[in-house]
Each structure stands twice: as structure tokens, then as C-alpha cells.
Coordinates of N, CA and C and ligand atoms in Angstrom, one line a residue:
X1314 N 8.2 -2.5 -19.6 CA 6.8 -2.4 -19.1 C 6.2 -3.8 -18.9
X1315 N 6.0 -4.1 -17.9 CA 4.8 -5.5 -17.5 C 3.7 -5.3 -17.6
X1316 N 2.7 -5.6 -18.7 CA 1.2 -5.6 -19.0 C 0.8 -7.5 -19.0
X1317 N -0.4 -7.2 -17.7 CA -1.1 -8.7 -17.5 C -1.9 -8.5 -17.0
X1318 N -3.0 -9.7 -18.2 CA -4.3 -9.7 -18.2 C -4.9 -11.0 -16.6
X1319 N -5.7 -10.8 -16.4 CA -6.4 -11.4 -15.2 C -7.3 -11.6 -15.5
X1320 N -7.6 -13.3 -15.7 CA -8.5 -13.1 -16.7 C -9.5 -15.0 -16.3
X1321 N -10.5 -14.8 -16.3 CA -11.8 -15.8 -15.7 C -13.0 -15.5 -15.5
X1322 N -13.4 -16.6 -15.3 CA -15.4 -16.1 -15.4 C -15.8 -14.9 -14.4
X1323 N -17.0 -14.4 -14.3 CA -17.2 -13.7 -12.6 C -17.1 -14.3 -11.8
X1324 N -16.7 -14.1 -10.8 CA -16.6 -14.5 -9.7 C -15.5 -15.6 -9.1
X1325 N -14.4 -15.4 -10.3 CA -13.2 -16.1 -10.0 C -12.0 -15.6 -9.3
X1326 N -12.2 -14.5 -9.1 CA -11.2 -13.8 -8.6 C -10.7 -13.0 -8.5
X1327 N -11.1 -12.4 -10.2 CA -9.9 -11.6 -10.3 C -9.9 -10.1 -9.6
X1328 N -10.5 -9.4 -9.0 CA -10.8 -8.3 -8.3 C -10.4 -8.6 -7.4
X1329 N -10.6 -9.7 -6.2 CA -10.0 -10.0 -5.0 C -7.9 -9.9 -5.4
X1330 N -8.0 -11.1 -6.3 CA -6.3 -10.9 -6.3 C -5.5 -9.4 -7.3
X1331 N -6.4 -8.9 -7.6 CA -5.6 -7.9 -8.4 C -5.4 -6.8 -7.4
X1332 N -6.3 -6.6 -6.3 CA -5.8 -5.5 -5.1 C -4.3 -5.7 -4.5
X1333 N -4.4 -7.4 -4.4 CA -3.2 -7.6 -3.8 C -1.8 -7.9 -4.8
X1334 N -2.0 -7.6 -5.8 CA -1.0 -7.8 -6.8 C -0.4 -6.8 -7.2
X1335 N -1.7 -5.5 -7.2 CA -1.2 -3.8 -7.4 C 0.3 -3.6 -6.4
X1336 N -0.4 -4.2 -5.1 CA 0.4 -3.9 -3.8 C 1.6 -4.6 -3.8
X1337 N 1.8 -5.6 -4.8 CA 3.0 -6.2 -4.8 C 4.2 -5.9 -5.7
X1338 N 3.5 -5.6 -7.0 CA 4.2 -5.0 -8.0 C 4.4 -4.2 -8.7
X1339 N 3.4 -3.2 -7.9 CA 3.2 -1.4 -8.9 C 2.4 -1.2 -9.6
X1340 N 1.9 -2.2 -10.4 CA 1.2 -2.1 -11.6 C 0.1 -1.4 -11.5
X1341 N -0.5 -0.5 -12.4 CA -1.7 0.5 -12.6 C -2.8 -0.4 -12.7
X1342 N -3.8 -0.6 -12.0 CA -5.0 -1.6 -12.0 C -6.0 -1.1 -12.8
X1343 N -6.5 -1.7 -13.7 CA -7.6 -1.1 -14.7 C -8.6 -2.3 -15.1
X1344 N -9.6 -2.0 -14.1 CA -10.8 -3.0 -14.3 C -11.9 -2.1 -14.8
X1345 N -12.4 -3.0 -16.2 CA -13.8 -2.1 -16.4 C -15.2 -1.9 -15.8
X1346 N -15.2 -3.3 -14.9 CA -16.3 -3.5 -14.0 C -16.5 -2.2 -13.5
X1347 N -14.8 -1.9 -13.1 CA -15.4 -0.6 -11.5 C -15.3 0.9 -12.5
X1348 N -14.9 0.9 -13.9 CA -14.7 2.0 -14.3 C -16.6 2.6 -15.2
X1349 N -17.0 1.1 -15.1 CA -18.4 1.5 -15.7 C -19.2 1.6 -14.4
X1350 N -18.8 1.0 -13.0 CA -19.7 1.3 -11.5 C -19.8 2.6 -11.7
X1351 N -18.5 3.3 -11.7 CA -17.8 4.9 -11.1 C -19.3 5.7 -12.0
X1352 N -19.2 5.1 -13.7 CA -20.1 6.0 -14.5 C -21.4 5.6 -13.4
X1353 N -21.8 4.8 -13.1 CA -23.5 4.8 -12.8 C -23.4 5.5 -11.9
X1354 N -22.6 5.2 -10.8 CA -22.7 6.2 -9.6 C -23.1 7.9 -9.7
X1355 N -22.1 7.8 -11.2 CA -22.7 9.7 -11.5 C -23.8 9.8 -12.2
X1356 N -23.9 8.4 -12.2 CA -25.5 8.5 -13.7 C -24.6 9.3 -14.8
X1357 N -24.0 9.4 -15.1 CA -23.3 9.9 -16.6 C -24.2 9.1 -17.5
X1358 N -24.4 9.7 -18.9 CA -25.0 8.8 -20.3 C -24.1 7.7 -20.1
X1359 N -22.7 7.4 -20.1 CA -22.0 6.5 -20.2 C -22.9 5.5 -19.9
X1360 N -23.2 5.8 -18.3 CA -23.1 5.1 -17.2 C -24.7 4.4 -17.0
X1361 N -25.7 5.1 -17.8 CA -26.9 5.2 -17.8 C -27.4 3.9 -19.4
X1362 N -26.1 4.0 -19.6 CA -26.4 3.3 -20.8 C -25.8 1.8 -20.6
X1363 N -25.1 1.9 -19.9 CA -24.5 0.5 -19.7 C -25.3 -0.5 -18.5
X1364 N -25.7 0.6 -17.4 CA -26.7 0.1 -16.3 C -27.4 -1.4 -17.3
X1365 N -28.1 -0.8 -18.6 CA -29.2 -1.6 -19.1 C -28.3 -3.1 -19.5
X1366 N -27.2 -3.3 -19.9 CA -26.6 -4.3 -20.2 C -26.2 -5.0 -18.8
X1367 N -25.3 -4.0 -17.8 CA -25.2 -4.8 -16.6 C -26.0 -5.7 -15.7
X1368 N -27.4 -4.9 -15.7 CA -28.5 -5.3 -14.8 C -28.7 -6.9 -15.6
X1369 N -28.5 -7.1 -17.0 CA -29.2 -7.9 -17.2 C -28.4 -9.0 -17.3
X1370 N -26.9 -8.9 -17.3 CA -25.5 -10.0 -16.9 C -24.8 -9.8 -18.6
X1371 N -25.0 -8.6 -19.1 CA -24.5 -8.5 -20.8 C -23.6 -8.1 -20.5
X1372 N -23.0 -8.3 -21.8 CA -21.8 -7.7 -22.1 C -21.9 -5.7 -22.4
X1373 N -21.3 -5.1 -22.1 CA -21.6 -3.4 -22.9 C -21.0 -3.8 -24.1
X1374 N -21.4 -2.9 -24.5 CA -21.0 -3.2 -26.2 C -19.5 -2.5 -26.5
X1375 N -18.7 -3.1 -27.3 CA -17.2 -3.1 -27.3 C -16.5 -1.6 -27.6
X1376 N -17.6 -0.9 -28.2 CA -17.0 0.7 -28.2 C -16.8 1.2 -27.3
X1377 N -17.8 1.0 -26.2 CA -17.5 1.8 -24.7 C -16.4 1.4 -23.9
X1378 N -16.3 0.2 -23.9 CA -15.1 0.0 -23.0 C -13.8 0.3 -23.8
X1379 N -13.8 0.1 -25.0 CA -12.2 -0.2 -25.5 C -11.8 1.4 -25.4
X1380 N -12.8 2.7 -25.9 CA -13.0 4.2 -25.6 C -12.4 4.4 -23.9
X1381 N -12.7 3.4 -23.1 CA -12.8 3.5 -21.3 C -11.0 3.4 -21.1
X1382 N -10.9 2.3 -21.6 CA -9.0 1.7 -21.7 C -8.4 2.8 -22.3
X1383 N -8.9 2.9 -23.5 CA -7.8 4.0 -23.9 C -7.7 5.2 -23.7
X1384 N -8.7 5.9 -22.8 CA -8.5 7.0 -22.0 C -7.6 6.4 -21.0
X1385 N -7.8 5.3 -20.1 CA -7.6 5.4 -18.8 C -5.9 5.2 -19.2
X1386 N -5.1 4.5 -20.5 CA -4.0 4.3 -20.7 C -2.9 5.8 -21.2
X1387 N -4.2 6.4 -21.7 CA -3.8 8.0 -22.0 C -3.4 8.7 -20.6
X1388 N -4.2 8.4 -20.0 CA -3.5 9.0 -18.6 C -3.0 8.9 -17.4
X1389 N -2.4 7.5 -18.0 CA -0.8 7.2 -17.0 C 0.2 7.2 -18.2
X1390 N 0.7 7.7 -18.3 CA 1.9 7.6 -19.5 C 2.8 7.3 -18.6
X1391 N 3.0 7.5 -17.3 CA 4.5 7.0 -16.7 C 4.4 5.5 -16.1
X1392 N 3.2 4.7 -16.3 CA 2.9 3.9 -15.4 C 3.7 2.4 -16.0
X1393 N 4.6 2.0 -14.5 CA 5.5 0.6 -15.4 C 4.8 -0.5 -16.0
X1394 N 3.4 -0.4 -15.6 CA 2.7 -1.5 -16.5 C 1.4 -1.5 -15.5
X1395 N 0.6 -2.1 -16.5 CA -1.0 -1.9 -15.8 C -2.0 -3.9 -16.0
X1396 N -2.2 -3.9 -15.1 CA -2.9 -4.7 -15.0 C -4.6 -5.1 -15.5
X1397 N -4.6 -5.6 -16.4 CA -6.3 -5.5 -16.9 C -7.3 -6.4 -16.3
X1398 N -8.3 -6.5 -15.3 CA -9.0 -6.7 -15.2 C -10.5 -7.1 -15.5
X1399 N -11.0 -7.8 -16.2 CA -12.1 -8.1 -17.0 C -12.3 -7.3 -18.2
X1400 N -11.2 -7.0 -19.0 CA -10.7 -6.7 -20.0 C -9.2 -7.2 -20.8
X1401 N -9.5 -8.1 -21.5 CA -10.7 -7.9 -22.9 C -11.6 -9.1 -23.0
X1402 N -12.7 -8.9 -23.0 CA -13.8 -9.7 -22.6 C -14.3 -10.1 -23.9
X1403 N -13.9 -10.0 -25.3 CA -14.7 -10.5 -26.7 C -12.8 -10.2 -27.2
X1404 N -13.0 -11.2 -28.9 CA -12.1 -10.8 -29.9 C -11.9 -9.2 -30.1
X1405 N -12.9 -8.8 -30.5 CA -12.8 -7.5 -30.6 C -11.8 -6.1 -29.7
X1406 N -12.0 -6.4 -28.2 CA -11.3 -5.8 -27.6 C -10.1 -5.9 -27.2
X1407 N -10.0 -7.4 -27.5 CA -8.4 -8.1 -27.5 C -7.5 -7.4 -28.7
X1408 N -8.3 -7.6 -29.9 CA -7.4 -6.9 -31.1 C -7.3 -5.4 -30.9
X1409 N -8.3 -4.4 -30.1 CA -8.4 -3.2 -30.2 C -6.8 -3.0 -28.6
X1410 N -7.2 -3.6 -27.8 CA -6.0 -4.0 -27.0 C -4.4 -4.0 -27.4
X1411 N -4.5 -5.2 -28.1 CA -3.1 -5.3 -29.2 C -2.7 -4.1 -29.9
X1412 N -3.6 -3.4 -30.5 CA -3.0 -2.0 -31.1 C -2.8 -1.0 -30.4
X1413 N -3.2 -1.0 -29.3 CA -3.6 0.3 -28.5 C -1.8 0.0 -27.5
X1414 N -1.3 -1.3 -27.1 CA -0.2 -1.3 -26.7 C 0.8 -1.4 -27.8
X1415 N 0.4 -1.8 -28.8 CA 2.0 -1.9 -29.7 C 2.3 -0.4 -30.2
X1416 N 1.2 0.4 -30.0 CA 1.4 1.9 -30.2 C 2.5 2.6 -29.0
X1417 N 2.6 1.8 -27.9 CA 3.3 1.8 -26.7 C 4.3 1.1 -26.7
X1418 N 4.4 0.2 -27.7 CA 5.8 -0.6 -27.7 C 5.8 -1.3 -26.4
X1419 N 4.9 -2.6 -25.9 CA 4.8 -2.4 -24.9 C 3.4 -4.0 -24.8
X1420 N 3.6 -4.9 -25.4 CA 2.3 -5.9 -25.4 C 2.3 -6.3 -24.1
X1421 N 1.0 -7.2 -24.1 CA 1.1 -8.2 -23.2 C 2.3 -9.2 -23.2
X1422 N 2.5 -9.1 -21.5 CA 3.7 -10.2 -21.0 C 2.9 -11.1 -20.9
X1423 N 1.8 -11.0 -20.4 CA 1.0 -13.0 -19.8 C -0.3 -12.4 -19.3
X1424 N -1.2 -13.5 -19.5 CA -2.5 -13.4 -19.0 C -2.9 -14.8 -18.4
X1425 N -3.0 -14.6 -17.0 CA -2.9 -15.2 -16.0 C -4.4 -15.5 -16.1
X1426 N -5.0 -17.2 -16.2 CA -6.3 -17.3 -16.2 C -6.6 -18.3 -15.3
X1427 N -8.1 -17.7 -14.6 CA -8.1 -18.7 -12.9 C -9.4 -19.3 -13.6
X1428 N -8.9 -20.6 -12.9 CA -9.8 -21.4 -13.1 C -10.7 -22.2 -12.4
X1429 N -11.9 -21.8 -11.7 CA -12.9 -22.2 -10.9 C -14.6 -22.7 -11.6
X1430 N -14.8 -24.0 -11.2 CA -16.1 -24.7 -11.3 C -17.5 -23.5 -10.9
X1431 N -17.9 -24.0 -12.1 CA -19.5 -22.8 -12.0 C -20.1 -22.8 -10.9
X1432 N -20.2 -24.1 -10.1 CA -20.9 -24.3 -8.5 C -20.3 -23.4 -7.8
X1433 N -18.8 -23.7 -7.9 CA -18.4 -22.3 -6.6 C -18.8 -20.7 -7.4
X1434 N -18.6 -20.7 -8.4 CA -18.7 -19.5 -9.5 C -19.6 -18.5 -8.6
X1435 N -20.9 -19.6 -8.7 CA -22.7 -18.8 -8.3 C -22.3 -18.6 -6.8
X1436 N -21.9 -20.5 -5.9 CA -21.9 -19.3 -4.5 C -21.3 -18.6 -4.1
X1437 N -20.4 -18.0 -4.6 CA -19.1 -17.1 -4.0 C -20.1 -15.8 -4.8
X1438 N -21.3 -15.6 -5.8 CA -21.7 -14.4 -6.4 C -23.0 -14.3 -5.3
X1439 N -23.5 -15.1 -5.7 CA -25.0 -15.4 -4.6 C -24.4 -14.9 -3.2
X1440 N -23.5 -14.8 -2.5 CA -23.1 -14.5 -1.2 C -23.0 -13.2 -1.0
X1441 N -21.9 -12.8 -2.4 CA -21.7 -11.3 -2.0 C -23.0 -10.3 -2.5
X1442 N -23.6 -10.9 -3.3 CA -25.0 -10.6 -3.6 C -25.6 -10.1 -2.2
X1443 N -25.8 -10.4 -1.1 CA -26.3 -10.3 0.1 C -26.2 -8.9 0.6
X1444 N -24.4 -8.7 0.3 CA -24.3 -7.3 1.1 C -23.5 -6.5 0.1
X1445 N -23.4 -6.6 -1.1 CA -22.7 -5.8 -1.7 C -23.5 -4.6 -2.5
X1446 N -24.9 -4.9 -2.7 CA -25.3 -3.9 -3.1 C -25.4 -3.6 -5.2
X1447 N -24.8 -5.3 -5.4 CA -24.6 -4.8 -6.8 C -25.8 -5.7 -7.4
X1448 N -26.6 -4.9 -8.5 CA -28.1 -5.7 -8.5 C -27.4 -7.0 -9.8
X1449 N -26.4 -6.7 -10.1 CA -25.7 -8.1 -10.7 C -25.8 -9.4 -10.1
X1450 N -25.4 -9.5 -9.3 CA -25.1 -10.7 -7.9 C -26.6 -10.7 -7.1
X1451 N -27.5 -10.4 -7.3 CA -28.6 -11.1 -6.6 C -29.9 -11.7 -7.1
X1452 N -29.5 -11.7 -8.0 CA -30.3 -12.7 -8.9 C -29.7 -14.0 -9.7
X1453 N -30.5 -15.0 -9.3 CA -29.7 -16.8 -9.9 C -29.3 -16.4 -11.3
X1454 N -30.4 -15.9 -12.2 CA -30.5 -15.9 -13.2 C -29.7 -14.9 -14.3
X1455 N -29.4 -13.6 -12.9 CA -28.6 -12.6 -14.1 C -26.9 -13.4 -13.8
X1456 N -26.9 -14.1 -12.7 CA -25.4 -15.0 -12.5 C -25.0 -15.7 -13.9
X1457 N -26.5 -16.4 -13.9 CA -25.9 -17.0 -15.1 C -25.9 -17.2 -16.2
X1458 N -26.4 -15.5 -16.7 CA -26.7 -15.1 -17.8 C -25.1 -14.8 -18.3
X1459 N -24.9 -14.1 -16.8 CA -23.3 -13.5 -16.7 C -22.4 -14.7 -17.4
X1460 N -22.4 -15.7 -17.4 CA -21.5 -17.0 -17.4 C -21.8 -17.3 -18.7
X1461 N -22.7 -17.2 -19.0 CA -23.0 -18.0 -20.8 C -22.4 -16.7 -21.3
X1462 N -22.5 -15.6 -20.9 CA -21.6 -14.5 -21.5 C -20.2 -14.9 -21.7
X1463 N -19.4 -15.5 -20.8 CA -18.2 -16.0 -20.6 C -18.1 -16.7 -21.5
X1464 N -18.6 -18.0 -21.7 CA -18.8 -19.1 -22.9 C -18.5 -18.6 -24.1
X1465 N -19.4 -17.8 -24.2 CA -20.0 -17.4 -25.6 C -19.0 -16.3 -26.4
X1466 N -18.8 -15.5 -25.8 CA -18.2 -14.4 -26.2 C -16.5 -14.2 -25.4
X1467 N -16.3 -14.7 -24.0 CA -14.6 -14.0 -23.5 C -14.0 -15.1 -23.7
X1468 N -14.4 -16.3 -23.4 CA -13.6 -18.0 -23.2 C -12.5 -17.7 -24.3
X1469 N -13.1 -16.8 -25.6 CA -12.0 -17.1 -26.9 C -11.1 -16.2 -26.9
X1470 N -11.0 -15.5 -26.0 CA -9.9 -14.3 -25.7 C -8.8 -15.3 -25.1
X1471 N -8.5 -16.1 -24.2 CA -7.4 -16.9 -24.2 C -7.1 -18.0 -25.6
X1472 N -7.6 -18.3 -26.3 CA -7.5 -18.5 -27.2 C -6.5 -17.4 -28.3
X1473 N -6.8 -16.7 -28.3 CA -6.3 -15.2 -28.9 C -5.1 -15.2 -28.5
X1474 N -4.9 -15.1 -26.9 CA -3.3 -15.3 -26.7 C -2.7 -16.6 -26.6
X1475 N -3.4 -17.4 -26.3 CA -2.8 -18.8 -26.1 C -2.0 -19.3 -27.6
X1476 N -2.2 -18.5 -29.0 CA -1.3 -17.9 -30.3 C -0.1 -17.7 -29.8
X1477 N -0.1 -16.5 -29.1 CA 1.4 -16.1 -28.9 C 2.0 -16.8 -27.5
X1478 N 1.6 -17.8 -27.1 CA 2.1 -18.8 -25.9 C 2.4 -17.4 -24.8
X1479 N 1.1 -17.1 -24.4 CA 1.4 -16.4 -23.1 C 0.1 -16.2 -22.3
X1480 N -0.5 -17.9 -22.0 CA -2.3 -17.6 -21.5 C -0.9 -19.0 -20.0
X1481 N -1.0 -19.0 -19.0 CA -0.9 -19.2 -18.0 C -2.3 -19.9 -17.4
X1482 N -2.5 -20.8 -16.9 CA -3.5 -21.0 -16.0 C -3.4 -21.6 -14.8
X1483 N -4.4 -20.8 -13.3 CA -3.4 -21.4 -12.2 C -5.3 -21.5 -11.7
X1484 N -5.4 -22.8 -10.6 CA -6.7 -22.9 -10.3 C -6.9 -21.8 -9.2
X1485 N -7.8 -21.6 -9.1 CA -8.7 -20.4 -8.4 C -9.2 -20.9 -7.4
X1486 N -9.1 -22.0 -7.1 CA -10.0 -22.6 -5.6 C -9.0 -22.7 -4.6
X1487 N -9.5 -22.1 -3.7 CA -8.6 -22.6 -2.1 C -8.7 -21.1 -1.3
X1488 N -8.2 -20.9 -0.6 CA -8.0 -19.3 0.1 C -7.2 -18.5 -0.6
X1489 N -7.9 -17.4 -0.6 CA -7.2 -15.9 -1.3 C -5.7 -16.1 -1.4
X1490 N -4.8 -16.1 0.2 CA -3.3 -16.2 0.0 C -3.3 -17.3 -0.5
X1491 N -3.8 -18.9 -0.5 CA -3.2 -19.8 -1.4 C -3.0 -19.5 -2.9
X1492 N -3.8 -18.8 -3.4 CA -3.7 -18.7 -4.9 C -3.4 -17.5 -5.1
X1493 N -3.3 -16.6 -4.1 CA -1.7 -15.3 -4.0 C -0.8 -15.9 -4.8
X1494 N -0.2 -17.0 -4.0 CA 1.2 -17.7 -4.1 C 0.7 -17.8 -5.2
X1495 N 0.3 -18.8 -5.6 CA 0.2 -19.6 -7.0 C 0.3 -18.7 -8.3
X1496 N -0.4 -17.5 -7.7 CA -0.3 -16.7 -9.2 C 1.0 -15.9 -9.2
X1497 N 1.3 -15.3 -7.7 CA 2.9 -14.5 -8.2 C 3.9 -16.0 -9.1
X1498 N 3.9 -17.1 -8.1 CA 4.9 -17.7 -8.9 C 4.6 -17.9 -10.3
X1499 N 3.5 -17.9 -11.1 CA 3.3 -17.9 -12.2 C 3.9 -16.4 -13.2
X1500 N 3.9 -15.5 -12.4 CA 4.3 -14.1 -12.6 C 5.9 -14.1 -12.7
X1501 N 6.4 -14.7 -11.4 CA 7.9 -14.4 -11.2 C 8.5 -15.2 -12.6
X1502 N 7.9 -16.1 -12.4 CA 8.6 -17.3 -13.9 C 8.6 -16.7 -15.6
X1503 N 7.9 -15.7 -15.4 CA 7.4 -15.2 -16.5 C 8.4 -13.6 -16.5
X1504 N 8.6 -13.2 -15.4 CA 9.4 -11.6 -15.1 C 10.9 -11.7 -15.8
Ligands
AP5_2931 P1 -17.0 -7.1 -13.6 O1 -17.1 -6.0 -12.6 O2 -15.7 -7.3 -14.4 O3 -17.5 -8.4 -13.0 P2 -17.2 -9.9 -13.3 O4 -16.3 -10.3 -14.3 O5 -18.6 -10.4 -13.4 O6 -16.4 -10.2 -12.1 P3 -16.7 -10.1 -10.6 O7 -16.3 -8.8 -10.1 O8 -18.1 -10.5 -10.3 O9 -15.8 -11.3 -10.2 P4 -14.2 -11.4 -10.0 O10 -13.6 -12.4 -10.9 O11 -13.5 -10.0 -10.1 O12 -14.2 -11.9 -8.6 P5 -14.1 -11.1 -7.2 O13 -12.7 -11.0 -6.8 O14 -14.9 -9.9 -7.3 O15 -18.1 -6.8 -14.7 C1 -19.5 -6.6 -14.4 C2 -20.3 -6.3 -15.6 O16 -19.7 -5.1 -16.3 C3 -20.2 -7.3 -16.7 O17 -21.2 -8.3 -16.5 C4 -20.5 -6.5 -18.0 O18 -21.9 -6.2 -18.1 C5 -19.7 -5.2 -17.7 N1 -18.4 -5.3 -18.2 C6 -17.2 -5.2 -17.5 N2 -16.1 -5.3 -18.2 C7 -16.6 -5.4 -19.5 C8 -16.0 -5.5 -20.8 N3 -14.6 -5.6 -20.9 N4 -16.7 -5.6 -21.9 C9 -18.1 -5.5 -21.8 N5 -18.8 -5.4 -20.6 C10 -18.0 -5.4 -19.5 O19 -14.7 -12.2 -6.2 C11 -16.1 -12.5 -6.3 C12 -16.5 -12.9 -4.9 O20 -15.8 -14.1 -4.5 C13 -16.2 -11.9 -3.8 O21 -17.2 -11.8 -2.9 C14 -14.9 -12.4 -3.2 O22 -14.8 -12.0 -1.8 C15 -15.1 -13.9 -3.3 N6 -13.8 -14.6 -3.4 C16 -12.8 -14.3 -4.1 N7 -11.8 -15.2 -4.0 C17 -12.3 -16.2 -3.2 C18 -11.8 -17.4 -2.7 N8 -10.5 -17.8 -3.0 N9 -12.6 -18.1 -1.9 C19 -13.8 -17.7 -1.6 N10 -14.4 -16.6 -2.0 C20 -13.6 -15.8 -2.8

């Protein structure tokens, strides 16, 4: 099983290259961003409760998501490996992570981390802000509330793996396919 994390501030990437990485390698994509969207969309309590953290650039609090993962890993049992997505975003979820795969026999291979300057960070957020519709991205200030969140609380999740020498880092600037390339080769070297 190949499990890898994708992992960087908002608005580095990692959603744009993980569509094209599913397409390349199989792997089950599991981003919490879009699995806590899916809740708002139904207004579920889940989803109603997290709204208040996202609107404001927080983090949800670590029960809900790590509860979100281990459903969503409960139901692919055949899946050759899954890809995580802005998860695990604190210590906490990284360790709840680690147990939830060694129960799978099954860790993280590598966590691939992109690395892009806060200037591009905001305009690449402020842009899609325009037409995407996510009240995250249109405001200066929930951007970069989002980012001291990063700081504060995920930055130390590569730290966590960078223990077991498997944190990778490939820069995040240039066009989509350039840093396609850059991250499979980081992937193939690691396969
Ligand atoms: P989430 O949905 O994970 O958002 P994020 O981490 O803020 O990331 P983004 O989706 O904004 O950025 P990305 O790195 O995926 O970049 P993307 O490819 O989209 O989380 C949202 C919120 O949910 C969090 O703030 C938190 O409240 C909550 N949450 C989620 N997971 C959680 C967890 N584990 N624990 C607690 N709370 C959690 O690209 C961004 C833009 O840039 C796009 O418009 C794209 O087209 C563009 N772009 C991409 N690549 C390039 C390029 N090379 N050149 C130019 N533009 C580019």
C-alpha cells in the first residue's frame, strides 16, 4: 500500500496536484477541506458546526476530522493507498493518523511538502476568491488568519515525519505541469 501526505500552507497546491496524481497512480484522494464542504452543503450538525471555524480561517477541532478519516478509511478497505490532503494539520492528528494506519499495517511512505512564499500564497487565494464561491478566500484577513494557522499549529506535522526521514520537499512555484513533474519524480524515487 502507498500512503502520501500532500502537504503545505493553503493555497500551495495541494488540491490542484492531487487530482492529477489520483489520475496517475490510483490512489484514493482524501481531502478534509472537501469532506467538511460536502457536510455544509447538507447543513448536517457536522457541517453546521465547522462552517463557524472555516468562515473564520480555524482550524475544526481535531475530533471531527480524525472521526472524518477514519470513516472515510473504513470504507475503502480495497483501496492500494490513499492520498491525504490537508490532513494532518496539528500533532494530534498525525499521531491519531499513525495508529489508525499501523492498525492497517500500512504507514506513511512520504509526505511530499510544497513550498510556496506567502505573497504568492494570498494571490493565488484572493483570485480564486473571485469566482469560487468559498467565503474562506475572500477576505485578506480570513487568508491570513488561515496561514498563522499553518505556523502555529501544521508547520510541526513535518517535523513529526521528518523523525522517520520521509518529509520530501519540492517548490510549488511555476506551472501546474512543472511541479507535476517535480513531485512524481519525488514519488518515483521513493516507489
Ligand atoms: P482546505 O480545503 O484543506 O484548504 P487549504 O489548506 O486552506 O487549502 P486550499 O484548498 O485553499 O489550497 P491548496 O493547497 O489545496 O491549493 P489549491 O490546489 O486549492 O481547508 C479549508 C478549511 O477547512 C481550513 O481552513 C480548516 O478550517 C478546515 N480544515 C480542513 N482540513 C482540516 C484539518 N485536517 N483539521 C482541521 N481543520 C481542517 O490551489 C489554490 C489556488 O491556486 C487555486 O485557485 C489554484 O487554481 C491555484 N494554483 C494552484 N497551483 C498553481 C500554480 N502552480 N500556479 C498558479 N496558481 C495555482
Amino acid at each position: 500500500m502507498f500512503n502520501l501526505i500532500l502537504f503545505g500552507p493553503p493555497g500551495s497546491g495541494k488540491g490542484t496536484q492531487s487530482e492529477k496524481f489520483i489520475a496517475r497512480y490510483g490512489l484514493k484522494h482524501l481531502s478534509t477541506g472537501d469532506l467538511l464542504r460536502f457536510e455544509i452543503s447538507r447543513q448536517t450538525p457536522l457541517g453546521r458546526e465547522a462552517q463557524n471555524f472555516m468562515d473564520k480561517g480555524q482550524l475544526v477541532p481535531d475530533e471531527v476530522v480524525i472521526g472524518m478519516i477514519s470513516s472515510a478509511l473504513d470504507a475503502n478497505p480495497h483501496s492500494k493507498g490513499f492520498l491525504f490532503d490537508g490532513f494532518p494539520r496539528t500533532s494530534a492528528q498525525a499521531e491519531a493518523l499513525d495508529q489508525l494506519l499501523e492498525i492497517k499495517k500500512a504507514p506513511i511512505t512520504v509526505m511530499i511538502a510544497l513550498e510556496v512564499s506567502e505573497e504568492e500564497l494570498i494571490k493565488r487565494l484572493l483570485k480564486r476568491g473571485k469566482t469560487s464561491g468559498r467565503s474562506d478566500d475572500t477576505n485578506d484577513a480570513v487568508i491570513r488568519a488561515r496561514i498563522i494557522e499553518y505556523h502555529t499549529k501544521t508547520a510541526v506535522v513535518a517535523d513529526h515525519y521528518q523523525k522517520f526521514n520521509k518529509v520530501v520537499m519540492v517548490k510549488g512555484e511555476g506551472t501546474v505541469d512543472e511541479i507535476f513533474e517535480r513531485l512524481c519524480a519525488a514519488i518515483d524515487a521513493k516507489m
